[in-house]
Amino acid sequence: MTAWRPATHEIDPLLEAVTNTARATILPAASINIRPPSADGIRSQQLRDGRELRLKLSTHCLGQEQRGPRAVLVYALKGSVVVDNSTGYGVTGRAVLDVTTRAFLDVSCQLKQVGPVTP
């Protein structure tokens, strides 16, 4: 079993928002402090550093696996993010959810800058 350790660096606010949105997309009850998506599935929020963010994420359950003694569900994440109506990012990632406790064991997201966004 891995022991808990405190963070060694500050989490990037953009990556933190994307990761939290991924959790809320998979398990809506986890959407603490995250507004529900609009009718078109886009979530808007303001980052703690003041930047405006618009996200659209989709998830796909890849299936159930066994991780040690735990049964887990593995999800693939895909989507896009626009920051301050100017910079776009593509999002990919994975999430692992414990079947019994419904706790996220891992959520990892990668952001790839795709360039400026024109309105």
mmCIF file with all atom_site columns, C-alpha atoms in Angstrom:
data_model
loop_
_atom_site.group_PDB
_atom_site.id
_atom_site.type_symbol
_atom_site.label_atom_id
_atom_site.label_alt_id
_atom_site.label_comp_id
_atom_site.label_asym_id
_atom_site.label_entity_id
_atom_site.label_seq_id
_atom_site.pdbx_PDB_ins_code
_atom_site.Cartn_x
_atom_site.Cartn_y
_atom_site.Cartn_z
_atom_site.occupancy
_atom_site.B_iso_or_equiv
_atom_site.pdbx_formal_charge
_atom_site.auth_seq_id
_atom_site.auth_comp_id
_atom_site.auth_asym_id
_atom_site.auth_atom_id
_atom_site.pdbx_PDB_model_num
ATOM 1   C CA . MET A 1 1   ? 0.000   0.000  0.000   1.00 0.00 ? 1   MET A CA 1
ATOM 2   C CA . THR A 1 2   ? 1.285   3.468  -0.874  1.00 0.00 ? 2   THR A CA 1
ATOM 3   C CA . ALA A 1 3   ? 1.541   5.978  1.949   1.00 0.00 ? 3   ALA A CA 1
ATOM 4   C CA . TRP A 1 4   ? 0.028   9.422  1.509   1.00 0.00 ? 4   TRP A CA 1
ATOM 5   C CA . ARG A 1 5   ? 2.522   12.219 0.932   1.00 0.00 ? 5   ARG A CA 1
ATOM 6   C CA . PRO A 1 6   ? 1.874   15.958 0.780   1.00 0.00 ? 6   PRO A CA 1
ATOM 7   C CA . ALA A 1 7   ? 2.142   17.733 -2.555  1.00 0.00 ? 7   ALA A CA 1
ATOM 8   C CA . THR A 1 8   ? 5.632   18.877 -3.469  1.00 0.00 ? 8   THR A CA 1
ATOM 9   C CA . HIS A 1 9   ? 4.534   21.655 -5.840  1.00 0.00 ? 9   HIS A CA 1
ATOM 10  C CA . GLU A 1 10  ? 1.546   23.903 -6.517  1.00 0.00 ? 10  GLU A CA 1
ATOM 11  C CA . ILE A 1 11  ? -0.996  22.380 -8.892  1.00 0.00 ? 11  ILE A CA 1
ATOM 12  C CA . ASP A 1 12  ? -1.549  24.333 -12.117 1.00 0.00 ? 12  ASP A CA 1
ATOM 13  C CA . PRO A 1 13  ? -5.017  25.959 -11.830 1.00 0.00 ? 13  PRO A CA 1
ATOM 14  C CA . LEU A 1 14  ? -5.936  24.991 -15.406 1.00 0.00 ? 14  LEU A CA 1
ATOM 15  C CA . LEU A 1 15  ? -5.023  21.337 -14.940 1.00 0.00 ? 15  LEU A CA 1
ATOM 16  C CA . GLU A 1 16  ? -6.772  21.290 -11.561 1.00 0.00 ? 16  GLU A CA 1
ATOM 17  C CA . ALA A 1 17  ? -10.000 22.635 -13.121 1.00 0.00 ? 17  ALA A CA 1
ATOM 18  C CA . VAL A 1 18  ? -9.866  20.101 -15.964 1.00 0.00 ? 18  VAL A CA 1
ATOM 19  C CA . THR A 1 19  ? -9.248  17.228 -13.542 1.00 0.00 ? 19  THR A CA 1
ATOM 20  C CA . ASN A 1 20  ? -12.120 18.321 -11.269 1.00 0.00 ? 20  ASN A CA 1
ATOM 21  C CA . THR A 1 21  ? -14.422 18.650 -14.281 1.00 0.00 ? 21  THR A CA 1
ATOM 22  C CA . ALA A 1 22  ? -13.446 15.132 -15.370 1.00 0.00 ? 22  ALA A CA 1
ATOM 23  C CA . ARG A 1 23  ? -14.481 13.836 -11.943 1.00 0.00 ? 23  ARG A CA 1
ATOM 24  C CA . ALA A 1 24  ? -17.800 15.701 -12.139 1.00 0.00 ? 24  ALA A CA 1
ATOM 25  C CA . THR A 1 25  ? -18.437 14.383 -15.665 1.00 0.00 ? 25  THR A CA 1
ATOM 26  C CA . ILE A 1 26  ? -17.983 10.769 -14.579 1.00 0.00 ? 26  ILE A CA 1
ATOM 27  C CA . LEU A 1 27  ? -19.638 11.013 -11.190 1.00 0.00 ? 27  LEU A CA 1
ATOM 28  C CA . PRO A 1 28  ? -22.020 14.004 -11.012 1.00 0.00 ? 28  PRO A CA 1
ATOM 29  C CA . ALA A 1 29  ? -22.197 13.764 -7.217  1.00 0.00 ? 29  ALA A CA 1
ATOM 30  C CA . ALA A 1 30  ? -18.500 14.760 -7.199  1.00 0.00 ? 30  ALA A CA 1
ATOM 31  C CA . SER A 1 31  ? -19.298 18.189 -8.680  1.00 0.00 ? 31  SER A CA 1
ATOM 32  C CA . ILE A 1 32  ? -18.538 20.163 -5.535  1.00 0.00 ? 32  ILE A CA 1
ATOM 33  C CA . ASN A 1 33  ? -18.095 23.842 -6.450  1.00 0.00 ? 33  ASN A CA 1
ATOM 34  C CA . ILE A 1 34  ? -18.550 23.108 -10.164 1.00 0.00 ? 34  ILE A CA 1
ATOM 35  C CA . ARG A 1 35  ? -21.548 24.495 -11.987 1.00 0.00 ? 35  ARG A CA 1
ATOM 36  C CA . PRO A 1 36  ? -23.546 22.029 -14.087 1.00 0.00 ? 36  PRO A CA 1
ATOM 37  C CA . PRO A 1 37  ? -22.946 22.136 -17.835 1.00 0.00 ? 37  PRO A CA 1
ATOM 38  C CA . SER A 1 38  ? -25.081 24.280 -20.126 1.00 0.00 ? 38  SER A CA 1
ATOM 39  C CA . ALA A 1 39  ? -27.531 22.623 -22.519 1.00 0.00 ? 39  ALA A CA 1
ATOM 40  C CA . ASP A 1 40  ? -24.740 22.094 -25.058 1.00 0.00 ? 40  ASP A CA 1
ATOM 41  C CA . GLY A 1 41  ? -22.534 20.331 -22.464 1.00 0.00 ? 41  GLY A CA 1
ATOM 42  C CA . ILE A 1 42  ? -20.066 23.182 -21.984 1.00 0.00 ? 42  ILE A CA 1
ATOM 43  C CA . ARG A 1 43  ? -18.984 24.080 -18.462 1.00 0.00 ? 43  ARG A CA 1
ATOM 44  C CA . SER A 1 44  ? -17.854 27.624 -17.676 1.00 0.00 ? 44  SER A CA 1
ATOM 45  C CA . GLN A 1 45  ? -15.851 28.656 -14.660 1.00 0.00 ? 45  GLN A CA 1
ATOM 46  C CA . GLN A 1 46  ? -13.325 31.139 -13.430 1.00 0.00 ? 46  GLN A CA 1
ATOM 47  C CA . LEU A 1 47  ? -9.936  29.838 -12.369 1.00 0.00 ? 47  LEU A CA 1
ATOM 48  C CA . ARG A 1 48  ? -8.495  30.916 -9.035  1.00 0.00 ? 48  ARG A CA 1
ATOM 49  C CA . ASP A 1 49  ? -5.959  33.046 -10.941 1.00 0.00 ? 49  ASP A CA 1
ATOM 50  C CA . GLY A 1 50  ? -8.798  34.975 -12.641 1.00 0.00 ? 50  GLY A CA 1
ATOM 51  C CA . ARG A 1 51  ? -8.779  33.367 -16.094 1.00 0.00 ? 51  ARG A CA 1
ATOM 52  C CA . GLU A 1 52  ? -12.111 32.399 -17.680 1.00 0.00 ? 52  GLU A CA 1
ATOM 53  C CA . LEU A 1 53  ? -12.454 28.786 -18.726 1.00 0.00 ? 53  LEU A CA 1
ATOM 54  C CA . ARG A 1 54  ? -14.885 26.909 -20.980 1.00 0.00 ? 54  ARG A CA 1
ATOM 55  C CA . LEU A 1 55  ? -14.634 23.103 -21.068 1.00 0.00 ? 55  LEU A CA 1
ATOM 56  C CA . LYS A 1 56  ? -16.358 20.291 -22.844 1.00 0.00 ? 56  LYS A CA 1
ATOM 57  C CA . LEU A 1 57  ? -15.347 16.774 -21.820 1.00 0.00 ? 57  LEU A CA 1
ATOM 58  C CA . SER A 1 58  ? -16.702 13.390 -22.749 1.00 0.00 ? 58  SER A CA 1
ATOM 59  C CA . THR A 1 59  ? -15.975 10.088 -21.075 1.00 0.00 ? 59  THR A CA 1
ATOM 60  C CA . HIS A 1 60  ? -16.054 6.518  -22.243 1.00 0.00 ? 60  HIS A CA 1
ATOM 61  C CA . CYS A 1 61  ? -15.976 3.569  -19.858 1.00 0.00 ? 61  CYS A CA 1
ATOM 62  C CA . LEU A 1 62  ? -13.258 1.201  -21.062 1.00 0.00 ? 62  LEU A CA 1
ATOM 63  C CA . GLY A 1 63  ? -14.393 -1.530 -18.697 1.00 0.00 ? 63  GLY A CA 1
ATOM 64  C CA . GLN A 1 64  ? -13.915 -3.075 -15.317 1.00 0.00 ? 64  GLN A CA 1
ATOM 65  C CA . GLU A 1 65  ? -10.509 -4.283 -14.132 1.00 0.00 ? 65  GLU A CA 1
ATOM 66  C CA . GLN A 1 66  ? -9.032  -5.769 -11.023 1.00 0.00 ? 66  GLN A CA 1
ATOM 67  C CA . ARG A 1 67  ? -6.336  -3.684 -9.276  1.00 0.00 ? 67  ARG A CA 1
ATOM 68  C CA . GLY A 1 68  ? -5.058  -5.770 -6.414  1.00 0.00 ? 68  GLY A CA 1
ATOM 69  C CA . PRO A 1 69  ? -8.059  -6.614 -4.240  1.00 0.00 ? 69  PRO A CA 1
ATOM 70  C CA . ARG A 1 70  ? -10.195 -3.835 -5.762  1.00 0.00 ? 70  ARG A CA 1
ATOM 71  C CA . ALA A 1 71  ? -12.547 -3.893 -8.711  1.00 0.00 ? 71  ALA A CA 1
ATOM 72  C CA . VAL A 1 72  ? -12.210 -0.621 -10.625 1.00 0.00 ? 72  VAL A CA 1
ATOM 73  C CA . LEU A 1 73  ? -13.810 1.057  -13.620 1.00 0.00 ? 73  LEU A CA 1
ATOM 74  C CA . VAL A 1 74  ? -11.415 2.663  -16.088 1.00 0.00 ? 74  VAL A CA 1
ATOM 75  C CA . TYR A 1 75  ? -12.576 5.658  -18.138 1.00 0.00 ? 75  TYR A CA 1
ATOM 76  C CA . ALA A 1 76  ? -11.048 7.414  -21.128 1.00 0.00 ? 76  ALA A CA 1
ATOM 77  C CA . LEU A 1 77  ? -11.408 11.214 -21.241 1.00 0.00 ? 77  LEU A CA 1
ATOM 78  C CA . LYS A 1 78  ? -11.448 13.447 -24.293 1.00 0.00 ? 78  LYS A CA 1
ATOM 79  C CA . GLY A 1 79  ? -12.449 17.029 -24.896 1.00 0.00 ? 79  GLY A CA 1
ATOM 80  C CA . SER A 1 80  ? -11.455 20.624 -25.372 1.00 0.00 ? 80  SER A CA 1
ATOM 81  C CA . VAL A 1 81  ? -10.777 23.699 -23.272 1.00 0.00 ? 81  VAL A CA 1
ATOM 82  C CA . VAL A 1 82  ? -10.736 27.395 -24.151 1.00 0.00 ? 82  VAL A CA 1
ATOM 83  C CA . VAL A 1 83  ? -9.025  29.851 -21.820 1.00 0.00 ? 83  VAL A CA 1
ATOM 84  C CA . ASP A 1 84  ? -9.999  33.550 -21.869 1.00 0.00 ? 84  ASP A CA 1
ATOM 85  C CA . ASN A 1 85  ? -11.667 33.073 -25.286 1.00 0.00 ? 85  ASN A CA 1
ATOM 86  C CA . SER A 1 86  ? -8.191  33.078 -26.801 1.00 0.00 ? 86  SER A CA 1
ATOM 87  C CA . THR A 1 87  ? -6.219  29.858 -26.299 1.00 0.00 ? 87  THR A CA 1
ATOM 88  C CA . GLY A 1 88  ? -7.509  26.387 -27.097 1.00 0.00 ? 88  GLY A CA 1
ATOM 89  C CA . TYR A 1 89  ? -6.349  23.057 -25.711 1.00 0.00 ? 89  TYR A CA 1
ATOM 90  C CA . GLY A 1 90  ? -7.142  19.453 -26.533 1.00 0.00 ? 90  GLY A CA 1
ATOM 91  C CA . VAL A 1 91  ? -7.676  17.207 -23.521 1.00 0.00 ? 91  VAL A CA 1
ATOM 92  C CA . THR A 1 92  ? -7.035  13.485 -23.196 1.00 0.00 ? 92  THR A CA 1
ATOM 93  C CA . GLY A 1 93  ? -6.801  11.371 -20.083 1.00 0.00 ? 93  GLY A CA 1
ATOM 94  C CA . ARG A 1 94  ? -7.830  8.449  -17.945 1.00 0.00 ? 94  ARG A CA 1
ATOM 95  C CA . ALA A 1 95  ? -9.695  8.042  -14.698 1.00 0.00 ? 95  ALA A CA 1
ATOM 96  C CA . VAL A 1 96  ? -9.883  5.058  -12.377 1.00 0.00 ? 96  VAL A CA 1
ATOM 97  C CA . LEU A 1 97  ? -12.891 4.715  -10.081 1.00 0.00 ? 97  LEU A CA 1
ATOM 98  C CA . ASP A 1 98  ? -13.178 2.179  -7.252  1.00 0.00 ? 98  ASP A CA 1
ATOM 99  C CA . VAL A 1 99  ? -16.395 0.211  -7.813  1.00 0.00 ? 99  VAL A CA 1
ATOM 100 C CA . THR A 1 100 ? -17.150 -0.366 -4.119  1.00 0.00 ? 100 THR A CA 1
ATOM 101 C CA . THR A 1 101 ? -16.373 3.040  -2.610  1.00 0.00 ? 101 THR A CA 1
ATOM 102 C CA . ARG A 1 102 ? -16.990 5.171  -5.750  1.00 0.00 ? 102 ARG A CA 1
ATOM 103 C CA . ALA A 1 103 ? -13.723 6.966  -4.927  1.00 0.00 ? 103 ALA A CA 1
ATOM 104 C CA . PHE A 1 104 ? -11.384 8.149  -7.664  1.00 0.00 ? 104 PHE A CA 1
ATOM 105 C CA . LEU A 1 105 ? -8.097  6.294  -7.356  1.00 0.00 ? 105 LEU A CA 1
ATOM 106 C CA . ASP A 1 106 ? -6.475  8.202  -10.214 1.00 0.00 ? 106 ASP A CA 1
ATOM 107 C CA . VAL A 1 107 ? -7.405  10.995 -12.617 1.00 0.00 ? 107 VAL A CA 1
ATOM 108 C CA . SER A 1 108 ? -4.770  12.090 -15.093 1.00 0.00 ? 108 SER A CA 1
ATOM 109 C CA . CYS A 1 109 ? -5.334  14.631 -17.843 1.00 0.00 ? 109 CYS A CA 1
ATOM 110 C CA . GLN A 1 110 ? -2.968  15.871 -20.522 1.00 0.00 ? 110 GLN A CA 1
ATOM 111 C CA . LEU A 1 111 ? -3.438  19.246 -22.188 1.00 0.00 ? 111 LEU A CA 1
ATOM 112 C CA . LYS A 1 112 ? -2.108  19.959 -25.667 1.00 0.00 ? 112 LYS A CA 1
ATOM 113 C CA . GLN A 1 113 ? -2.215  23.552 -26.837 1.00 0.00 ? 113 GLN A CA 1
ATOM 114 C CA . VAL A 1 114 ? -3.910  23.757 -30.232 1.00 0.00 ? 114 VAL A CA 1
ATOM 115 C CA . GLY A 1 115 ? -3.459  27.470 -30.749 1.00 0.00 ? 115 GLY A CA 1
ATOM 116 C CA . PRO A 1 116 ? -5.447  30.680 -30.699 1.00 0.00 ? 116 PRO A CA 1
ATOM 117 C CA . VAL A 1 117 ? -9.225  30.627 -30.884 1.00 0.00 ? 117 VAL A CA 1
ATOM 118 C CA . THR A 1 118 ? -11.053 33.045 -33.168 1.00 0.00 ? 118 THR A CA 1
ATOM 119 C CA . PRO A 1 119 ? -14.606 34.003 -32.195 1.00 0.00 ? 119 PRO A CA 1
#
